[in-house]
mmCIF file of C-alpha atoms in Angstrom:
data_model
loop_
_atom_site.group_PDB
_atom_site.id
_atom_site.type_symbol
_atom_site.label_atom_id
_atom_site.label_comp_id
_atom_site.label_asym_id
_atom_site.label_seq_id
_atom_site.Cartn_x
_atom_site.Cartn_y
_atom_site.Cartn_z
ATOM 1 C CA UNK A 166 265.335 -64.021 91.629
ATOM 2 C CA UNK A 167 263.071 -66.140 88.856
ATOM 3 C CA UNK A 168 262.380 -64.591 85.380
ATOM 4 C CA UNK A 169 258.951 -65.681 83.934
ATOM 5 C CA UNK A 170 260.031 -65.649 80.031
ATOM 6 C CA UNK A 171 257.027 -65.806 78.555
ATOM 7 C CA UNK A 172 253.559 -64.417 79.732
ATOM 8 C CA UNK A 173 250.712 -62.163 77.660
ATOM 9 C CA UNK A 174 249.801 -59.231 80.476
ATOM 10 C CA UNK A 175 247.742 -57.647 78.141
ATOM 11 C CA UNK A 176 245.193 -60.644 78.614
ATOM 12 C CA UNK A 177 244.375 -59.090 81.661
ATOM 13 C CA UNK A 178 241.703 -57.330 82.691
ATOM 14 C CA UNK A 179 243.322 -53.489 82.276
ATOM 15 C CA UNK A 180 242.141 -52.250 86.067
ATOM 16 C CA UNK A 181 244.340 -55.974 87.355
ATOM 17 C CA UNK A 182 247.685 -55.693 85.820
ATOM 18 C CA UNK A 183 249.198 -53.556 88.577
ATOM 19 C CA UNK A 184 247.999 -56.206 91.146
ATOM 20 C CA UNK A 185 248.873 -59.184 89.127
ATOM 21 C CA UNK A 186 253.097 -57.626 88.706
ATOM 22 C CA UNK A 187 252.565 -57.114 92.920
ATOM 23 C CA UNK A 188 251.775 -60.459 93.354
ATOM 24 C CA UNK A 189 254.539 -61.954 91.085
ATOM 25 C CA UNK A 190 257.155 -59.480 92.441
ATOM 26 C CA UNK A 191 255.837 -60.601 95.811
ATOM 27 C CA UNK A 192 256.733 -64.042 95.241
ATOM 28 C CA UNK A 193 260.232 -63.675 93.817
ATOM 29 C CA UNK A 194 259.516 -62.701 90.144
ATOM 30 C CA UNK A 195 262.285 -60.133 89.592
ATOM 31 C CA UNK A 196 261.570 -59.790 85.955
ATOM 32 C CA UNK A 197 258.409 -60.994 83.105
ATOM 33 C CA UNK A 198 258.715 -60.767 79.621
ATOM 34 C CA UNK A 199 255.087 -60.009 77.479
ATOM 35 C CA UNK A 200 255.009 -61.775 74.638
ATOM 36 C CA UNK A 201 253.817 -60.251 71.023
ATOM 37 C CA UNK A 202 250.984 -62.004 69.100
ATOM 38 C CA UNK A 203 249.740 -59.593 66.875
ATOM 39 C CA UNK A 204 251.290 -57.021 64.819
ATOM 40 C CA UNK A 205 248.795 -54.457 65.978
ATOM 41 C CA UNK A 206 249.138 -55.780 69.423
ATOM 42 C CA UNK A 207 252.776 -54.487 69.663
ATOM 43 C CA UNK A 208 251.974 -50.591 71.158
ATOM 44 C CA UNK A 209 249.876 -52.798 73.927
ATOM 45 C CA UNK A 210 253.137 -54.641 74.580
ATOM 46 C CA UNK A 211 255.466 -51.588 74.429
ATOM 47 C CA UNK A 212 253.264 -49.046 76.465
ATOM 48 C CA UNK A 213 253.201 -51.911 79.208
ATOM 49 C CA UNK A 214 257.410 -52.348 79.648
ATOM 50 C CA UNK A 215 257.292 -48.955 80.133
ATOM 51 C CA UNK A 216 254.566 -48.862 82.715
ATOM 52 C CA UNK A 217 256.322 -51.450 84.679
ATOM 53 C CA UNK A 218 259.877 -51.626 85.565
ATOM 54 C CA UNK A 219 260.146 -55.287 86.136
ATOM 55 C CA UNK A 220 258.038 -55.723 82.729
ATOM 56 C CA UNK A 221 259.904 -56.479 78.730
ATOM 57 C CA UNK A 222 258.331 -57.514 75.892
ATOM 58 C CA UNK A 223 258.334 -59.293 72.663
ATOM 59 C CA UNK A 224 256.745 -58.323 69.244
ATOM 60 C CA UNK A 225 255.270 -61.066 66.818
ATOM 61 C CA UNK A 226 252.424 -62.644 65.219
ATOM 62 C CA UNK A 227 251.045 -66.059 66.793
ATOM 63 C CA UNK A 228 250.560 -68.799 64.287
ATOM 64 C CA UNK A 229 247.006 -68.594 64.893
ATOM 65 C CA UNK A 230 246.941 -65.150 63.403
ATOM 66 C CA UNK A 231 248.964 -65.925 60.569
ATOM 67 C CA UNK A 232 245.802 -66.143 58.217
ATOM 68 C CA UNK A 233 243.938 -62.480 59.226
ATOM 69 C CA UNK A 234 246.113 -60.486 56.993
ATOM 70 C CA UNK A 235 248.901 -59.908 54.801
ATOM 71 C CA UNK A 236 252.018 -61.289 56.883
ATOM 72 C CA UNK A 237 254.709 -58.301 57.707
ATOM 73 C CA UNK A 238 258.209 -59.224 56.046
ATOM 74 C CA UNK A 239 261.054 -59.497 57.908
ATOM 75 C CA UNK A 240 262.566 -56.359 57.601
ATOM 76 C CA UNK A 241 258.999 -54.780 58.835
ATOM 77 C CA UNK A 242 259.228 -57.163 62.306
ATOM 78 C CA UNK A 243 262.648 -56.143 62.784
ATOM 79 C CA UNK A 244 261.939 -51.652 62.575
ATOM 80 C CA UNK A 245 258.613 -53.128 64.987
ATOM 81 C CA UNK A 246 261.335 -54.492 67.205
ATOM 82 C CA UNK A 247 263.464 -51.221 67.642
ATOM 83 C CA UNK A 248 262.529 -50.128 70.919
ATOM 84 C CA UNK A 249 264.902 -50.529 73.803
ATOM 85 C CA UNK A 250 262.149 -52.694 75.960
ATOM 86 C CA UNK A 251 261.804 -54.851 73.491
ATOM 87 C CA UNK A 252 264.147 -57.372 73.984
ATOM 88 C CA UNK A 253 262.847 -60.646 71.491
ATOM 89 C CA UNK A 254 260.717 -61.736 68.902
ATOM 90 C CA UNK A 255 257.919 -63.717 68.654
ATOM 91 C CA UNK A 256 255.594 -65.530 69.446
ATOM 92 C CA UNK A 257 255.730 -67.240 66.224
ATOM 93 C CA UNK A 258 256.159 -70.581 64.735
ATOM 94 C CA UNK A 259 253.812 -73.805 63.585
ATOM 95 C CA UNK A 260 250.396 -74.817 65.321
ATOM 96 C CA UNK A 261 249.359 -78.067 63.638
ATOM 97 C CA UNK A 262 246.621 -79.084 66.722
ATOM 98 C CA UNK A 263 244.327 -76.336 65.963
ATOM 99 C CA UNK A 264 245.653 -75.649 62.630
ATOM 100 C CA UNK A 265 243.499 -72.002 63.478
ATOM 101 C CA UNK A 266 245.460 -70.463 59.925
ATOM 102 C CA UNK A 267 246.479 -72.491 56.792
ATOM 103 C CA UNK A 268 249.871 -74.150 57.159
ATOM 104 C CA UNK A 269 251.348 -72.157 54.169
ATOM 105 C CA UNK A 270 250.689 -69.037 55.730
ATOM 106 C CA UNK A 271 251.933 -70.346 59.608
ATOM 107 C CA UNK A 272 255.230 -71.364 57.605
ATOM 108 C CA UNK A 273 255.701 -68.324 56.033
ATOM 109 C CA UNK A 274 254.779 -66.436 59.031
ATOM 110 C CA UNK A 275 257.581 -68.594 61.062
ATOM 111 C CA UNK A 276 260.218 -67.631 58.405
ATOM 112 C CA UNK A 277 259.665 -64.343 58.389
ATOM 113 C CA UNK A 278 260.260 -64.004 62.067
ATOM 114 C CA UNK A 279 263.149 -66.176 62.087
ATOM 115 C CA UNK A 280 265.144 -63.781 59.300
ATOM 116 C CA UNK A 281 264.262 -60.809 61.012
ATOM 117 C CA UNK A 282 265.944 -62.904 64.413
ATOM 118 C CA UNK A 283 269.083 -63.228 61.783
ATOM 119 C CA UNK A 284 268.500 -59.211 61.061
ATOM 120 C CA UNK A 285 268.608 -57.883 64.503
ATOM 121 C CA UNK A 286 270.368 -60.610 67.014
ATOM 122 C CA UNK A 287 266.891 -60.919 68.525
ATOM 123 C CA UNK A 288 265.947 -64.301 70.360
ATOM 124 C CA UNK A 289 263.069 -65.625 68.772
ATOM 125 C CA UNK A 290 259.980 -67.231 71.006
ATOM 126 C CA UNK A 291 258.575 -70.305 69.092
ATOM 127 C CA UNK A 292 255.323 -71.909 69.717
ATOM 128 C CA UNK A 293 255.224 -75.397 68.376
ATOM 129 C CA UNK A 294 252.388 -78.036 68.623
ATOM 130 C CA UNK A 295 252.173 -81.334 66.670
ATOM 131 C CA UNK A 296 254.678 -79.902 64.514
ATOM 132 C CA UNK A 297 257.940 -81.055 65.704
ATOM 133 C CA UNK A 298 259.469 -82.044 62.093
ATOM 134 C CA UNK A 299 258.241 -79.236 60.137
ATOM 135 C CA UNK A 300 259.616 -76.530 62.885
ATOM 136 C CA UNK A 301 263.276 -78.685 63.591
ATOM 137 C CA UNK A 302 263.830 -78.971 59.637
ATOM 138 C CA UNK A 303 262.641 -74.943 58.900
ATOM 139 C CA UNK A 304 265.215 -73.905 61.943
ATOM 140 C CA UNK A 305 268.051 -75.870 60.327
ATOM 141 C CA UNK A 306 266.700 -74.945 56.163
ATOM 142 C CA UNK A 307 266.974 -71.215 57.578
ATOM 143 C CA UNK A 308 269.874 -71.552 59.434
ATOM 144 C CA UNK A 309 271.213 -72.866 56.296
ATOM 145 C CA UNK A 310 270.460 -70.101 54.595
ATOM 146 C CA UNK A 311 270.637 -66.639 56.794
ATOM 147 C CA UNK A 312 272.902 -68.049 59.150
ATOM 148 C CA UNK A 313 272.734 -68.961 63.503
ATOM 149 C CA UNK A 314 270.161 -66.868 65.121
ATOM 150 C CA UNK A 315 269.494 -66.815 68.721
ATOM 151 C CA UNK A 316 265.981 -68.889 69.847
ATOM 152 C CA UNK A 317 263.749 -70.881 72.338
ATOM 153 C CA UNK A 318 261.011 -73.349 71.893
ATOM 154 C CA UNK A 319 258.754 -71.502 74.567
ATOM 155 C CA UNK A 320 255.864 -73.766 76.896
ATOM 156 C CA UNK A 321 257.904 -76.805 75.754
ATOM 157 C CA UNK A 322 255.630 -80.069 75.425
ATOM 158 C CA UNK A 323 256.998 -81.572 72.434
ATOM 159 C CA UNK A 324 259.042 -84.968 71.855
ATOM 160 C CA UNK A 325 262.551 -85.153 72.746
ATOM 161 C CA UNK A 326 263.985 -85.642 68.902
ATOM 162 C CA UNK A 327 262.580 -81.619 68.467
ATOM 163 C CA UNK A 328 264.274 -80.606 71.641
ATOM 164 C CA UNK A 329 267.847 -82.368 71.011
ATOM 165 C CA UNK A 330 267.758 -80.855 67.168
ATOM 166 C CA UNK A 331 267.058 -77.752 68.968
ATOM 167 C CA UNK A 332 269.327 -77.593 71.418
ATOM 168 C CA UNK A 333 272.266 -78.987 68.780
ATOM 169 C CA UNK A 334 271.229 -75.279 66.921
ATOM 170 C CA UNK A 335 271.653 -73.664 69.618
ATOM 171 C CA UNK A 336 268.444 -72.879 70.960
ATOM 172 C CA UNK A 337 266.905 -72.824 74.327
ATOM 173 C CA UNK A 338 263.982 -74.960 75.938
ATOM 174 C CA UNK A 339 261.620 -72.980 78.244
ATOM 175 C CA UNK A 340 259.464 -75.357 80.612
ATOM 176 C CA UNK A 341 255.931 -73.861 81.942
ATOM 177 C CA UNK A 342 253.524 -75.484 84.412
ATOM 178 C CA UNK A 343 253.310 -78.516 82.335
ATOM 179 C CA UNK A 344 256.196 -79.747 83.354
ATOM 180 C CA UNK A 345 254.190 -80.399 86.795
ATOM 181 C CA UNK A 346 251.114 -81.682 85.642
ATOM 182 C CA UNK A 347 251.087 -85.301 86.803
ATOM 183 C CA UNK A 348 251.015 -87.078 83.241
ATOM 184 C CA UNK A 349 253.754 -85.297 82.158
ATOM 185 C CA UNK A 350 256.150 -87.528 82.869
ATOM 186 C CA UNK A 351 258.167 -88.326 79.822
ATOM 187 C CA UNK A 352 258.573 -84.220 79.905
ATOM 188 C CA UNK A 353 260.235 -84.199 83.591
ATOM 189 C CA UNK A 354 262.855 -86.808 81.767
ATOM 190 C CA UNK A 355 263.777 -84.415 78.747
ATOM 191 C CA UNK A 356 263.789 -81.603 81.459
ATOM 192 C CA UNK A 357 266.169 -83.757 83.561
ATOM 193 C CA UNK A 358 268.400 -84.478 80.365
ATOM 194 C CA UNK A 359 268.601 -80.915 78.789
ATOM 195 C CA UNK A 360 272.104 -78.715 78.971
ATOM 196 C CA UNK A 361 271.739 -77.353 82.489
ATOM 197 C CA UNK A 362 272.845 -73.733 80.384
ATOM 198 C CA UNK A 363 269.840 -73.845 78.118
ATOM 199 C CA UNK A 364 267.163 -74.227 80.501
ATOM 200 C CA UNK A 365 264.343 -71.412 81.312
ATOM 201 C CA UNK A 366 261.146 -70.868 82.977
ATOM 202 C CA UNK A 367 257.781 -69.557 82.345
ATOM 203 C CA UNK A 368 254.239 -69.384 82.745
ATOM 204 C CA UNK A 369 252.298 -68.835 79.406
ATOM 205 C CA UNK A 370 250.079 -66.524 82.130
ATOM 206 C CA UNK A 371 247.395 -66.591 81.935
ATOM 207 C CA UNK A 372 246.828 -69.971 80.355
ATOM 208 C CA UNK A 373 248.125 -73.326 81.924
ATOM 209 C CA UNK A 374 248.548 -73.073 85.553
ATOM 210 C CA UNK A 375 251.230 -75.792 87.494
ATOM 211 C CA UNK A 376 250.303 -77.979 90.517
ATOM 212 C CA UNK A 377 248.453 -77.088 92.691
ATOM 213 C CA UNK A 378 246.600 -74.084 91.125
ATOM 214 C CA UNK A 379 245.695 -76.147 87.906
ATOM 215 C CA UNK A 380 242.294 -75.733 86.584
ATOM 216 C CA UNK A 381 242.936 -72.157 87.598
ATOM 217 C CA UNK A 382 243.909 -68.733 86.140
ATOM 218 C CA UNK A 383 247.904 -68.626 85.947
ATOM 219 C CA UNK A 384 249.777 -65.718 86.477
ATOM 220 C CA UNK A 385 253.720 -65.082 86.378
ATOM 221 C CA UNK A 386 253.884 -65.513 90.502
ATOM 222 C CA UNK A 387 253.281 -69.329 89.646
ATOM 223 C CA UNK A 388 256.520 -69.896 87.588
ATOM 224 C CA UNK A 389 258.316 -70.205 91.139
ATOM 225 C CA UNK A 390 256.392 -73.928 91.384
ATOM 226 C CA UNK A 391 257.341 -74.554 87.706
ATOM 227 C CA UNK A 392 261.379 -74.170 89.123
ATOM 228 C CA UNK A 393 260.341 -76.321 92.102
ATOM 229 C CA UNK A 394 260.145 -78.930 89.989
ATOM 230 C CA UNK A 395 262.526 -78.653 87.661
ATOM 231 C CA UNK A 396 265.000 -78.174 89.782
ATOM 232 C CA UNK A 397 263.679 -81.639 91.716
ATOM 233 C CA UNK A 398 264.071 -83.395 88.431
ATOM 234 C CA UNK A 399 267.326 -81.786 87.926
ATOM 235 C CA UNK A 400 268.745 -82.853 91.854
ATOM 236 C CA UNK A 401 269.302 -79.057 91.800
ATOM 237 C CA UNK A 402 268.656 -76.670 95.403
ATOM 238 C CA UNK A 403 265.748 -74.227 94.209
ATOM 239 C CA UNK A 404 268.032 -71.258 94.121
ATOM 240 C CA UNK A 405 270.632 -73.061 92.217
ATOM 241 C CA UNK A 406 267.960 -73.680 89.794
ATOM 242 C CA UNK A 407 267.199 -69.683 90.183
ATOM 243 C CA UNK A 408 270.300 -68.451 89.531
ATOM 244 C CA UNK A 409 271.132 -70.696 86.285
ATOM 245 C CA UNK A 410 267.901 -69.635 84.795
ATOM 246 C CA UNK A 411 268.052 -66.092 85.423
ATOM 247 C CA UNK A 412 272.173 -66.640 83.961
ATOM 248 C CA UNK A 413 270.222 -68.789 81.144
ATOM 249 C CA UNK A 414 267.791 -65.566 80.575
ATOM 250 C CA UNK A 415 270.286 -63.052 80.601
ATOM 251 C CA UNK A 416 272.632 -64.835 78.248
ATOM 252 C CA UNK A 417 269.662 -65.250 75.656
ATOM 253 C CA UNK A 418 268.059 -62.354 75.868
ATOM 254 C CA UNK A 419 271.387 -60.114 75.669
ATOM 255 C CA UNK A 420 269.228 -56.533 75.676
ATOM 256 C CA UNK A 421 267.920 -57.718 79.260
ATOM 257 C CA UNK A 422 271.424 -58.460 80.731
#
């Protein structure tokens, strides 16, 4: 069984959903996790891991929505959080490529989330783009501060330095259909040289589909050619690869296990 880790289900057309969980339970897809963006969004997210049994979710506000609104505190993320679906938080973090809300308000936004992490034991889902310093040296200020919380740098694409500070605190590196795109080669060797017991899988459904449906709409069926090929760069047999992410997913995301 494959978990996809991180997809957004409520990007889908409403009437499609049913079809597009068939499809990914059809190939393999035991479990998908919905992933938060904005704090209004979160009833979406909840109503739809209890529609589905194979569905959980995550509750969070994207760095792109950082700047529509005063930010909830950490304390107001965590009571958004109580729900027994609801198994992480995020996605949240820094988005310096399309920079979509001020970088004061994407920082403060990314330490809120990571304190209410420290509050309620809650993996947190980070998005980071061209921000690699700024997002390794607020994980280690606030871990300084509040303590070791449990997280993963989600659709990984970064450089290697973020991913070894990362991993060094901890954290978990989630790989989506990227990871097979044919430039992405300098990714398949920080794939091949991660912790084999910090390694996931995902999608980012329904953005960024893997060879050979690129160009196309993803959805969470696809992750199961993301784990083809990282468990070729890893010299791993596919369900070897399976059952140490699912282990991987399980051991992060305690209220799934």
């Amino acid at each position: 069984m494959l978990v996809d880790s991180h997809c957004h289900l409520d990007y889908y057309v409403e009437a499609e959903i049913a079809d597009v969980i068939a499809r990914a339970k059809e190939a393999g897809i035991g479990r998908m996790v919905t992933i938060g963006t904005r704090f209004a969004q979160a009833a979406q997210v909840k109503a739809l891991t209890e529609r589905f049994d194979c569905v959980l979710g995550t509750v969070g506000i994207h760095p792109h929505n950082a700047g529509e609104g005063p930010l909830p505190s950490a304390e107001a993320l965590a009571a958004l959080a109580d729900h027994p679906r609801i198994i992480g938080l995020g996605e949240s973090g820094l988005d310096y490529f399309y920079d979509k809300a001020p970088r004061d308000a994407q920082a403060e936004n990314f330490r809120n989330h990571i304190r209410a992490a420290q509050l309620t034991g809650l993996p947190l889902a980070i998005h980071a783009r061209q921000a690699d310093e700024d997002i390794a040296d607020i994980l280690a200020e606030e871990r300084e501060r509040g303590g070791a919380f449990p997280f993963l740098l989600h659709c990984f694409s970064s450089g290697r330095a973020l991913a070894e500070r990362a991993v060094a605190m901890g954290g978990y590196v989630s790989f989506s259909g990227i990871l097979t795109f044919p430039k992405s080669e300098e990714l398949r060797d920080i794939a091949r040289d991660m912790p084999a017991d910090r390694l996931l899988v995902e999608t980012d459904a329904p953005y960024l589909a893997p060879v050979p449906f690129r160009g196309k709409r993803c959805e969470p069926a696809m992750v199961a050619h993301t784990a083809k090929v990282l468990a070729s760069v890893r010299g791993m047999e596919i369900a070897a690869l399976e059952a140490l992410t699912t282990r991987n997913f399980e051991t992060l995301f305690k209220k799934a296990a």
